[in-house]
Amino acid sequence: MNFYPYEEDSLLFSKKSARNVFIVLVILFFSVYIGSEQFGYFDMALYGYLWATVLCFVLLTIRITSWTLRPPTRRLWKQGFKMMFSAKGLTFVFKTLYTNIGEQRFIRNRSVYRWAQHMFISWGVIFSFAITFSLVLNWLHFELVEPKTYAAVVFGIPMFRMGVDSPLAIAIYHGLNWTGIAVIIGCGMALYRRVTDEKKIVEQSKEYDFFPLFLLIAISITGSLLTVSALWMEGAFYLGIALAHQITVIVFLLYFPFSKFWHLPLRFLAVIVPMYHAMGEQKECARCGIEYATATQIKDVQLALEKRHLSVPIDHTTLHFSDLCSECRRVSHRLGAYGAKVHFRKANLVLESNQKNGLQLKKGGD
Amino acid sequence: MGHAQNKDYSQRDYDAILRDGEELISTHCCFCGMQCGMNIRVNKEDKSVLGVEPRYDFPMNGGRLCPKGVSAYRQAEHVERLKHPLIRKNGKLEQATWDEAMDLIVSKIQEIQGKYGKDAFGIYSGSSMTNEKCYLMGKFARIGLGTKNIDYNGRYCMSSASVGFNQSIGIDRGSTNPWSDIKFADVLLIAGSNTAECHPLSMPYIWGARDRGAKLIVVDPRQTKTALVADVHLDIRPGTDVAIANGLLHVMIEEDLVDHDFIHNRTTGYEELKELVKKYTPAHVSEITGVAVDKIITAARLFGQAKTGMTMFARGVEQHATGTDSVSNYVNLCLVTGKMGKKGSGVATFTGQGNGQGGREHGQKTDQLPGFRKITDPKAREYIAGVWGVDESEIPGPGLSAFEMLQALGKEIKGLLLICSNPIVSSPTVGDVGEYLKSLDFFVCMDFFLSESAELADVVLPSTVWIEDNGTMTNVEGRVLRVKGIDRTPGETKRDWKVICEIAERLGRGQYFQFNSPEDIFNELRVASKGGTADYYGITYEKLDKMQGVFWPCPTEESEGLPRLFEDLKFNFPDGKARILAFEHKGPNEKTSKEYPIILSTGRVVFHYLSGNQTRRIEALRNLCPDPYVEIHPNLAKKYNIEHGEPIKISSPRGSIELPARVTKITREDMVFVPYHWGKSLAINHLTNPALEPKSKIPEFKVCAVKLEKIVSHAGEKHG
Amino acid sequence: MAKVLYIDYERCIGCRACVIGCEECSGHDHLSRMFVDELNPGETVAASPTPCMHCVTPACAESCPVQAIAIADDGTVLSASLEKCIGCKNCTYACPFGIPRVDDVKKVMYKCDMCYDRTSKGRPPMCASVCPTDTIRFVDEHEIKAEPPKEVQFKWDFGGTVIETRTVIGMPDTETNRYGFREGDGVQS
Ligand code: HEM
Ligand code: SF4
Ligand code: SF4
Ligand code: SF4
């Protein structure tokens, strides 16, 4: 959708993405290098996943670069980082991290059902990510240090030990199964809602909406089948299932940056918002005088619009429409249209129509 | 597509959306006489009400709805609905069974009527219910209870228009023309009606006329939303309608803008009128009404010069001690200019209540029998007695009118059945009305919410809401139409016509009330109205569905009704001539004085219906207009040093009330305006004048004298 | 063939049926997206509805840091995507017409989507369906722009920035019916 190039300097995007991709690749390389203890422990079964993951990271980096280059995004990130440097800002960020990302309270406020469904999906997928990436990139592996004891090695550093049959070990081995089940439950709930609430879903096309859910379910089911096959079916169909699983995961990884799942990175910007709203100085509407925004945000919005040649100024004044609260914006247009004088009481200005459907300072003072 | 009679209406060419698992009940709005069509979305399985869907194909409104209409369905699943009968025990209303309630009602009726005579039990009914129910109430009173004392809240609403129309043109149909005719008028004179707020769905018709270049004249003391877009706004002092009409007549006669042919051939009484209005010169009228001279002249010329035109009015003209005079005088405007009986020419009153029209036709008015028959007319009594299968002598004579009946409570009337009304909010001097109701020996009320009046009852019976029953209504134009309901009665609710039949059964009068459906009642109504002015005989449910409503009179099975009256220019008098009647300006019953120097006028807002019992409970509407207020001009406010939003005390000789001021230039400087939809301490009817118009018995809601006082807030002083 | 909203606000009676009607559209979660504002409180009863203007280059979408506001194929500017919107309110300030609203509890922006549920099935949006006065109409875009019944607004020039909107506003008649006047007064605000 609205996904067109953003900067005027068309090379800027390429330059920035090239740089960022380079940085990410270097970091990846070193993390794998360290994690695999100089490529000592390399699980060749995960080779395909590895390349897909690397590609996914590259694509994600490019996508994020393009996103953060958009003026409003850039502004908001910058403001966020600036504010995080105060104690107040930092507390805000941690609090929001918990409520907004951890607990996702705002989704619960939308609907408890959608919240439950989303908790299953998001946490299911995030933990799956964590486990898969750590294994695939060899950030984490297990070493048999004694005949019946594993050591978990993170970035080459042994962290803890556990018995081969200990409950912890089983929980960890089957981590992906648990998360897979969570994802299946969540996606099932989402599908059910799609069917029952179909009429309410105004948003995008079917393909955009259903495909991600089917994809997640396919991954989770093939993944779980691997375990089923290994544990109870003496490895029957194992290779086929493994191949299917590998394909679905690779599709997912490549699809991730350009789909519904793209909202995961976006959501991290949400963490900044409460702080952004709370920590700025309040601004009064130029007409009615109510406080309706922070001065910083209005400036930010005006800058963002200017970059897009979409400034909406009020002629012969220093004001923009965004210096008015929403209601005064609506009313001023109407008053101007029927030839009334428009009093901006707070700013002490009298305006009139500019005869081109905008507003201007009234000629001759008032 | 559709019947020819509906050709010029405002229907639109879309189908309603029908969603999976739902069905649409195509019915009409319960609020106001426009009777807009709407579809109610109902869950197919559990019959729960889900929402509203526009009924684009209905001619009158084409799917359009006012805010009341859009949210009307929200009554159906409302938590405050009465779901079981209540009986007062130890001073409190407590849950009871239907049997208990019915036993009590029947024994009380018998006790009271045994002790004090038949007429000691009265019925106060309403006009927001179907023709079937209105008819049934009239019949039940006369031959179920045998009481003469039945009247209905339409007395407060339509009675002046009714008398006025009858004395001028001999027939009382709300509009002589189909509503689509408004579009073809070259001039529209709207008096005492805030059409935009009270009958919003008339606006597309008015704009239809304006788009054709029609002129709009609005007579109203306030610059309402209707007046805001008028060509001439005659902002009269409340209570001077007769004078302003005389002024317009004066100018038209003076400038010879009258239709001599029409006057000569089709009317009587013109000379008297001509004589009388001689002294109503624009200057004189301007003095009485407070309207600028040039506006009177402009308006008269616009009206007189136009080829076609309609005069339309509402409660602002009617709810006066001289209400019937004003109505006839506005009708005169059309009579002297020959604006009658043509496309775009006629007179109309905006019916307020849902079935204000049908409710006054079929015998729940104390002086009437079905079909607009007079209860004192021996022939009419004979005929109806025949239909009902009783002896003529069994039908009582006329009883007390609505407000007189309330005043008689506890005296001649000891027991009361109240249905479809909330008189303790809607009557003048509501404080006293509470006392009247409390002095009853027995008071039973049927409603679906516990109204302010129901709170005082000894027994409250839970009825169904309008979309849970079938029947017919008659709208502002005289079009009879079908309302359809969902097949359900939630909790222990019962349809009120069933309850009435059951009471009759228990009183031993069951043989006259053998009805199994509203259609049964309607079929009897058809026969009962046959030969009357409002003749429904040829109307069947089937025809109503097919034609999307039928205009009465419809005397035969072949007839398709009569959308436009008087096309033959024969008025409903033996000589076929309309009566031009002349009236002196008398002014309101209560004049302003030194002590009470300000005029109070009351009225409606678009968000609420009548006593507000329904609309105040709908959250969306309540939020839009939660409380009453006093509209006051800034200059008047300044005199009393009152700021916007500040509470003021207004008092009349009858009571006082404190309400916040809404300072606005839309009202005249010599008056204040307060909407009347609230009860108890917020009821402006504590102040209004109970003076009744002698012919129609309508109370003078629209004018009384009041004084204003600033409320000195002590709390404020401390901080100040 | 494309149909758009036409607002002839001279006719508006401020009844807010459109506001309540908006809640009735299936996609709207019972949150109304319509606005009705009093234009001269205390002076006249003039009021006007404002639905989304459906800008051809929507400032709301341009200002959104997460590109949550999508434009449907027919040009309808949709409400924010539920999963993308972070509730930052940029759009509410950027919109020159004062349209988007943010629900602070649900943390999501919502705005007029012309009842996508209805218009995608060829039916008028709820506001245009219910408006009792025909203030809001659902009309052919080309017709209303090419041959308007009276003076209309759909190209807005703000200091050189020209924004074209799909929604069209009809201008009141201040000549004959003296819209906005009270006897003897000039036009006030
Ligand atoms: C932890 C950070 C995340 C946040 C704050 C977040 C937020 C959201 C929000 C606000 C919605 C819209 C919910 C609604 O209103 O119905 C949503 C939907 C969705 N999210 Fe997330 N999300 C997160 C992570 C994820 C992850 C990791 C996935 C899986 C890859 C995911 C998959 C989905 C899906 C499939 C939907 C669509 C649900 C539906 O339409 O029924 N989310 N997310
Ligand atoms: S429904 Fe129509 S008349 Fe009523 S407020 Fe909305 S736009 Fe105005
Ligand atoms: S509130 Fe939502 S839609 Fe609006 S700019 Fe912010 S993220 Fe975008
Ligand atoms: S009117 Fe405002 S909300 Fe609508 S598209 Fe334009 S900028 Fe966006």
GROMACS .gro file of N, CA and C in nm, chain A residues 1-2 4 6 67 70 72-73 76 106 109-110 114 199-200 202 260 263 266-267 269-270 273 277 292-293 297-298 301 305 308-313 315 321-322 326-327 329-331 333-335 337-338 340-343 345 354 356-358, chain C residues 9 26-27 35 37 39-40 48-50 61-67 69-71 82-90 92-98 105-108 113 116-117 153 155-159 161 163 169 171-172 174 179 187-189:
model
  351
    1MET      N    1   0.083  -0.120   0.000
    1MET     CA    2   0.000   0.000   0.000
    1MET      C    3   0.087   0.126   0.000
    2ASN      N    4   0.047   0.223   0.079
    2ASN     CA    5   0.120   0.351   0.070
    2ASN      C    6   0.266   0.330   0.109
    4TYR      N    7   0.560   0.418  -0.088
    4TYR     CA    8   0.643   0.474  -0.194
    4TYR      C    9   0.769   0.535  -0.135
    6TYR      N   10   1.060   0.772  -0.014
    6TYR     CA   11   1.028   0.886   0.067
    6TYR      C   12   1.119   1.008   0.058
   67TRP      N   13   1.175   0.258   0.648
   67TRP     CA   14   1.071   0.308   0.739
   67TRP      C   15   1.122   0.425   0.821
   70ARG      N   16   1.139   0.783   0.686
   70ARG     CA   17   1.023   0.869   0.669
   70ARG      C   18   1.028   0.979   0.776
   72PRO      N   19   0.820   1.155   0.963
   72PRO     CA   20   0.754   1.145   1.093
   72PRO      C   21   0.814   1.035   1.180
   73THR      N   22   0.856   0.926   1.118
   73THR     CA   23   0.912   0.815   1.194
   73THR      C   24   1.044   0.856   1.257
   76LEU      N   25   1.003   1.089   1.544
   76LEU     CA   26   0.953   1.026   1.665
   76LEU      C   27   1.062   0.942   1.733
  106PHE      N   28  -0.364  -0.272   2.608
  106PHE     CA   29  -0.453  -0.195   2.520
  106PHE      C   30  -0.534  -0.286   2.430
  109ASN      N   31  -0.822  -0.394   2.620
  109ASN     CA   32  -0.927  -0.292   2.623
  109ASN      C   33  -1.011  -0.293   2.496
  110ARG      N   34  -0.953  -0.342   2.388
  110ARG     CA   35  -1.032  -0.348   2.265
  110ARG      C   36  -1.128  -0.465   2.273
  114ARG      N   37  -0.983  -1.091   2.154
  114ARG     CA   38  -0.872  -1.060   2.064
  114ARG      C   39  -0.741  -1.054   2.140
  199LYS      N   40  -1.826  -1.000   0.868
  199LYS     CA   41  -1.888  -0.876   0.822
  199LYS      C   42  -1.824  -0.753   0.884
  200LYS      N   43  -1.759  -0.773   0.998
  200LYS     CA   44  -1.705  -0.656   1.066
  200LYS      C   45  -1.567  -0.620   1.017
  202VAL      N   46  -1.332  -0.482   0.793
  202VAL     CA   47  -1.342  -0.392   0.681
  202VAL      C   48  -1.208  -0.382   0.611
  260LYS      N   49   0.173  -0.860   0.723
  260LYS     CA   50   0.105  -0.832   0.849
  260LYS      C   51   0.203  -0.839   0.967
  263HIS      N   52   0.426  -0.558   1.169
  263HIS     CA   53   0.392  -0.471   1.282
  263HIS      C   54   0.476  -0.498   1.405
  266LEU      N   55   0.728  -0.235   1.424
  266LEU     CA   56   0.659  -0.107   1.442
  266LEU      C   57   0.618  -0.086   1.587
  267ARG      N   58   0.577  -0.196   1.649
  267ARG     CA   59   0.521  -0.182   1.784
  267ARG      C   60   0.622  -0.126   1.882
  269LEU      N   61   0.797   0.127   1.842
  269LEU     CA   62   0.784   0.271   1.844
  269LEU      C   63   0.672   0.314   1.939
  270ALA      N   64   0.575   0.224   1.959
  270ALA     CA   65   0.463   0.255   2.048
  270ALA      C   66   0.510   0.280   2.190
  273VAL      N   67   0.550   0.642   2.273
  273VAL     CA   68   0.439   0.737   2.262
  273VAL      C   69   0.391   0.797   2.395
  277HIS      N   70   0.387   1.199   2.475
  277HIS     CA   71   0.270   1.280   2.506
  277HIS      C   72   0.278   1.345   2.642
  292TYR      N   73  -0.449   2.104   2.366
  292TYR     CA   74  -0.491   1.990   2.283
  292TYR      C   75  -0.374   1.905   2.236
  293ALA      N   76  -0.249   1.946   2.264
  293ALA     CA   77  -0.135   1.868   2.216
  293ALA      C   78  -0.011   1.919   2.287
  297GLN      N   79   0.512   1.804   1.962
  297GLN     CA   80   0.450   1.720   1.861
  297GLN      C   81   0.396   1.803   1.745
  298ILE      N   82   0.336   1.918   1.775
  298ILE     CA   83   0.285   2.002   1.667
  298ILE      C   84   0.400   2.044   1.576
  301VAL      N   85   0.500   1.747   1.366
  301VAL     CA   86   0.405   1.719   1.259
  301VAL      C   87   0.422   1.821   1.147
  305LEU      N   88   0.519   1.731   0.763
  305LEU     CA   89   0.436   1.768   0.649
  305LEU      C   90   0.513   1.855   0.551
  308ARG      N   91   0.706   1.676   0.308
  308ARG     CA   92   0.625   1.614   0.204
  308ARG      C   93   0.552   1.717   0.120
  309HIS      N   94   0.589   1.843   0.132
  309HIS     CA   95   0.520   1.952   0.060
  309HIS      C   96   0.371   1.951   0.087
  310LEU      N   97   0.338   1.923   0.211
  310LEU     CA   98   0.196   1.918   0.246
  310LEU      C   99   0.164   2.014   0.360
  311SER      N  100   0.247   2.116   0.375
  311SER     CA  101   0.220   2.214   0.480
  311SER      C  102   0.082   2.275   0.458
  312VAL      N  103   0.009   2.296   0.568
  312VAL     CA  104  -0.122   2.360   0.554
  312VAL      C  105  -0.126   2.488   0.636
  313PRO      N  106  -0.062   2.591   0.585
  313PRO     CA  107  -0.056   2.717   0.659
  313PRO      C  108  -0.183   2.799   0.643
  315ASP      N  109  -0.283   3.162   0.544
  315ASP     CA  110  -0.211   3.263   0.467
  315ASP      C  111  -0.190   3.392   0.545
  321PHE      N  112  -0.282   2.501   1.019
  321PHE     CA  113  -0.407   2.446   1.071
  321PHE      C  114  -0.383   2.361   1.194
  322SER      N  115  -0.264   2.302   1.202
  322SER     CA  116  -0.236   2.220   1.320
  322SER      C  117  -0.217   2.303   1.446
  326SER      N  118  -0.884   2.017   1.674
  326SER     CA  119  -0.959   1.958   1.562
  326SER      C  120  -1.092   2.028   1.539
  327GLU      N  121  -1.163   2.056   1.648
  327GLU     CA  122  -1.295   2.117   1.632
  327GLU      C  123  -1.283   2.255   1.568
  329ARG      N  124  -1.055   2.360   1.375
  329ARG     CA  125  -1.022   2.343   1.234
  329ARG      C  126  -1.149   2.322   1.153
  330ARG      N  127  -1.235   2.233   1.203
  330ARG     CA  128  -1.358   2.203   1.127
  330ARG      C  129  -1.446   2.326   1.118
  331VAL      N  130  -1.464   2.393   1.233
  331VAL     CA  131  -1.554   2.508   1.235
  331VAL      C  132  -1.500   2.623   1.150
  333HIS      N  133  -1.321   2.625   0.882
  333HIS     CA  134  -1.347   2.604   0.739
  333HIS      C  135  -1.488   2.646   0.703
  334ARG      N  136  -1.584   2.605   0.786
  334ARG     CA  137  -1.723   2.633   0.754
  334ARG      C  138  -1.753   2.781   0.763
  335LEU      N  139  -1.700   2.844   0.867
  335LEU     CA  140  -1.724   2.987   0.883
  335LEU      C  141  -1.665   3.063   0.765
  337ALA      N  142  -1.619   2.957   0.473
  337ALA     CA  143  -1.692   2.928   0.350
  337ALA      C  144  -1.816   3.015   0.334
  338TYR      N  145  -1.881   3.049   0.444
  338TYR     CA  146  -2.001   3.131   0.422
  338TYR      C  147  -1.973   3.279   0.447
  340ALA      N  148  -1.806   3.438   0.693
  340ALA     CA  149  -1.799   3.497   0.826
  340ALA      C  150  -1.655   3.535   0.858
  341LYS      N  151  -1.640   3.629   0.949
  341LYS     CA  152  -1.508   3.655   1.003
  341LYS      C  153  -1.477   3.540   1.100
  342VAL      N  154  -1.354   3.495   1.098
  342VAL     CA  155  -1.318   3.386   1.189
  342VAL      C  156  -1.225   3.443   1.295
  343HIS      N  157  -1.275   3.450   1.416
  343HIS     CA  158  -1.193   3.506   1.524
  343HIS      C  159  -1.106   3.398   1.584
  345ARG      N  160  -0.945   3.378   1.884
  345ARG     CA  161  -0.942   3.461   2.005
  345ARG      C  162  -0.810   3.448   2.077
  354ASN      N  163  -0.960   3.279   0.201
  354ASN     CA  164  -0.864   3.332   0.104
  354ASN      C  165  -0.918   3.320  -0.039
  356LYS      N  166  -0.983   3.079  -0.194
  356LYS     CA  167  -0.942   2.955  -0.260
  356LYS      C  168  -0.965   2.839  -0.162
  357ASN      N  169  -1.062   2.861  -0.075
  357ASN     CA  170  -1.105   2.761   0.022
  357ASN      C  171  -1.011   2.744   0.141
  358GLY      N  172  -0.902   2.821   0.144
  358GLY     CA  173  -0.820   2.823   0.264
  358GLY      C  174  -0.858   2.946   0.345
 1095TYR      N  175  -2.406   2.203   0.396
 1095TYR     CA  176  -2.427   2.221   0.541
 1095TYR      C  177  -2.525   2.329   0.578
 1112SER      N  178  -2.142  -0.181   1.046
 1112SER     CA  179  -2.081  -0.301   1.105
 1112SER      C  180  -1.933  -0.286   1.135
 1113GLY      N  181  -1.862  -0.213   1.051
 1113GLY     CA  182  -1.718  -0.206   1.072
 1113GLY      C  183  -1.679  -0.106   1.179
 1121PHE      N  184  -1.858   1.400   1.281
 1121PHE     CA  185  -1.860   1.517   1.368
 1121PHE      C  186  -1.974   1.609   1.327
 1123ASP      N  187  -2.061   2.006   1.439
 1123ASP     CA  188  -2.019   2.116   1.524
 1123ASP      C  189  -2.114   2.233   1.510
 1125LEU      N  190  -2.168   2.609   1.469
 1125LEU     CA  191  -2.079   2.706   1.405
 1125LEU      C  192  -2.074   2.840   1.480
 1126ASN      N  193  -2.186   2.886   1.527
 1126ASN     CA  194  -2.187   3.013   1.602
 1126ASN      C  195  -2.267   2.998   1.729
 1134SER      N  196  -2.276   2.216   1.137
 1134SER     CA  197  -2.230   2.147   1.017
 1134SER      C  198  -2.172   2.012   1.052
 1135PRO      N  199  -2.200   1.914   0.968
 1135PRO     CA  200  -2.136   1.784   0.986
 1135PRO      C  201  -2.001   1.786   0.915
 1136THR      N  202  -1.908   1.706   0.960
 1136THR     CA  203  -1.784   1.689   0.887
 1136THR      C  204  -1.745   1.542   0.888
 1147ALA      N  205  -0.220   1.029   0.648
 1147ALA     CA  206  -0.137   0.913   0.615
 1147ALA      C  207   0.009   0.953   0.605
 1148GLU      N  208   0.032   1.070   0.549
 1148GLU     CA  209   0.171   1.114   0.532
 1148GLU      C  210   0.238   1.139   0.666
 1149SER      N  211   0.159   1.176   0.765
 1149SER     CA  212   0.220   1.209   0.894
 1149SER      C  213   0.233   1.088   0.985
 1150CYS      N  214   0.179   0.977   0.942
 1150CYS     CA  215   0.176   0.861   1.030
 1150CYS      C  216   0.312   0.794   1.033
 1151PRO      N  217   0.374   0.780   1.150
 1151PRO     CA  218   0.508   0.723   1.157
 1151PRO      C  219   0.511   0.574   1.127
 1152VAL      N  220   0.397   0.508   1.131
 1152VAL     CA  221   0.400   0.363   1.106
 1152VAL      C  222   0.317   0.323   0.984
 1153GLN      N  223   0.284   0.418   0.902
 1153GLN     CA  224   0.206   0.393   0.781
 1153GLN      C  225   0.083   0.309   0.808
 1155ILE      N  226  -0.225   0.416   0.798
 1155ILE     CA  227  -0.346   0.459   0.728
 1155ILE      C  228  -0.336   0.422   0.581
 1156ALA      N  229  -0.424   0.333   0.541
 1156ALA     CA  230  -0.419   0.284   0.404
 1156ALA      C  231  -0.528   0.350   0.320
 1157ILE      N  232  -0.506   0.350   0.191
 1157ILE     CA  233  -0.606   0.405   0.100
 1157ILE      C  234  -0.660   0.290   0.016
 1168LEU      N  235  -0.542  -0.182   1.269
 1168LEU     CA  236  -0.545  -0.208   1.412
 1168LEU      C  237  -0.410  -0.251   1.466
 1169GLU      N  238  -0.336  -0.326   1.386
 1169GLU     CA  239  -0.211  -0.376   1.443
 1169GLU      C  240  -0.095  -0.279   1.427
 1170LYS      N  241  -0.110  -0.185   1.335
 1170LYS     CA  242   0.002  -0.093   1.316
 1170LYS      C  243  -0.009   0.031   1.403
 1171CYS      N  244  -0.127   0.088   1.413
 1171CYS     CA  245  -0.142   0.218   1.480
 1171CYS      C  246  -0.086   0.212   1.621
 1172ILE      N  247  -0.004   0.311   1.654
 1172ILE     CA  248   0.054   0.316   1.788
 1172ILE      C  249  -0.009   0.428   1.870
 1173GLY      N  250  -0.117   0.486   1.819
 1173GLY     CA  251  -0.189   0.587   1.895
 1173GLY      C  252  -0.111   0.715   1.919
 1174CYS      N  253  -0.023   0.751   1.827
 1174CYS     CA  254   0.063   0.867   1.851
 1174CYS      C  255  -0.008   1.000   1.828
 1175LYS      N  256  -0.118   1.000   1.757
 1175LYS     CA  257  -0.200   1.119   1.731
 1175LYS      C  258  -0.142   1.215   1.627
 1176ASN      N  259  -0.032   1.181   1.564
 1176ASN     CA  260   0.019   1.267   1.458
 1176ASN      C  261  -0.091   1.301   1.357
 1178THR      N  262  -0.406   1.314   1.388
 1178THR     CA  263  -0.512   1.403   1.435
 1178THR      C  264  -0.470   1.549   1.423
 1179TYR      N  265  -0.339   1.572   1.429
 1179TYR     CA  266  -0.290   1.710   1.417
 1179TYR      C  267  -0.262   1.747   1.273
 1180ALA      N  268  -0.220   1.650   1.195
 1180ALA     CA  269  -0.182   1.681   1.057
 1180ALA      C  270  -0.304   1.707   0.970
 1181CYS      N  271  -0.412   1.638   0.996
 1181CYS     CA  272  -0.529   1.652   0.910
 1181CYS      C  273  -0.579   1.795   0.911
 1182PRO      N  274  -0.582   1.861   0.796
 1182PRO     CA  275  -0.625   2.001   0.793
 1182PRO      C  276  -0.772   2.018   0.826
 1183PHE      N  277  -0.846   1.906   0.825
 1183PHE     CA  278  -0.990   1.918   0.843
 1183PHE      C  279  -1.037   1.868   0.979
 1184GLY      N  280  -0.944   1.824   1.063
 1184GLY     CA  281  -0.980   1.787   1.200
 1184GLY      C  282  -1.061   1.659   1.212
 1191VAL      N  283  -0.774   0.467   2.530
 1191VAL     CA  284  -0.773   0.342   2.605
 1191VAL      C  285  -0.738   0.225   2.513
 1192LYS      N  286  -0.802   0.226   2.397
 1192LYS     CA  287  -0.776   0.119   2.302
 1192LYS      C  288  -0.652   0.147   2.219
 1193LYS      N  289  -0.601   0.267   2.234
 1193LYS     CA  290  -0.482   0.309   2.163
 1193LYS      C  291  -0.493   0.285   2.013
 1194VAL      N  292  -0.595   0.341   1.957
 1194VAL     CA  293  -0.606   0.326   1.813
 1194VAL      C  294  -0.681   0.445   1.755
 1199ASP      N  295  -1.454   0.594   0.727
 1199ASP     CA  296  -1.405   0.516   0.613
 1199ASP      C  297  -1.518   0.504   0.511
 1202TYR      N  298  -1.705   0.160   0.481
 1202TYR     CA  299  -1.652   0.074   0.375
 1202TYR      C  300  -1.737  -0.049   0.356
 1203ASP      N  301  -1.787  -0.098   0.469
 1203ASP     CA  302  -1.875  -0.215   0.468
 1203ASP      C  303  -1.995  -0.193   0.375
 1239GLN      N  304  -1.680   2.334  -0.265
 1239GLN     CA  305  -1.538   2.329  -0.233
 1239GLN      C  306  -1.489   2.185  -0.242
 1241LYS      N  307  -1.128   2.167  -0.386
 1241LYS     CA  308  -0.984   2.194  -0.403
 1241LYS      C  309  -0.950   2.302  -0.304
 1242TRP      N  310  -0.858   2.273  -0.215
 1242TRP     CA  311  -0.830   2.364  -0.106
 1242TRP      C  312  -0.688   2.414  -0.121
 1243ASP      N  313  -0.672   2.544  -0.126
 1243ASP     CA  314  -0.539   2.601  -0.143
 1243ASP      C  315  -0.493   2.663  -0.012
 1244PHE      N  316  -0.398   2.596   0.052
 1244PHE     CA  317  -0.343   2.648   0.177
 1244PHE      C  318  -0.203   2.700   0.149
 1245GLY      N  319  -0.192   2.830   0.129
 1245GLY     CA  320  -0.061   2.890   0.105
 1245GLY      C  321   0.015   2.818  -0.005
 1247THR      N  322  -0.020   2.505  -0.105
 1247THR     CA  323  -0.040   2.360  -0.102
 1247THR      C  324  -0.183   2.333  -0.144
 1249ILE      N  325  -0.478   2.083  -0.188
 1249ILE     CA  326  -0.524   1.950  -0.151
 1249ILE      C  327  -0.659   1.928  -0.215
 1255ILE      N  328  -1.792   1.997  -0.045
 1255ILE     CA  329  -1.870   2.080   0.046
 1255ILE      C  330  -1.947   2.185  -0.033
 1257MET      N  331  -2.151   2.540  -0.052
 1257MET     CA  332  -2.145   2.664   0.026
 1257MET      C  333  -2.286   2.720   0.048
 1258PRO      N  334  -2.313   2.773   0.166
 1258PRO     CA  335  -2.446   2.824   0.197
 1258PRO      C  336  -2.480   2.948   0.116
 1260THR      N  337  -2.589   3.297   0.128
 1260THR     CA  338  -2.601   3.410   0.220
 1260THR      C  339  -2.672   3.527   0.155
 1265TYR      N  340  -2.830   3.311   0.526
 1265TYR     CA  341  -2.780   3.209   0.617
 1265TYR      C  342  -2.677   3.268   0.713
 1273VAL      N  343  -2.245   3.886   0.985
 1273VAL     CA  344  -2.204   3.748   1.006
 1273VAL      C  345  -2.107   3.744   1.122
 1274GLN      N  346  -2.134   3.662   1.217
 1274GLN     CA  347  -2.048   3.653   1.336
 1274GLN      C  348  -1.976   3.519   1.338
 1275SER      N  349  -1.886   3.506   1.430
 1275SER     CA  350  -1.830   3.373   1.448
 1275SER      C  351  -1.809   3.346   1.595
   0.00000   0.00000   0.00000
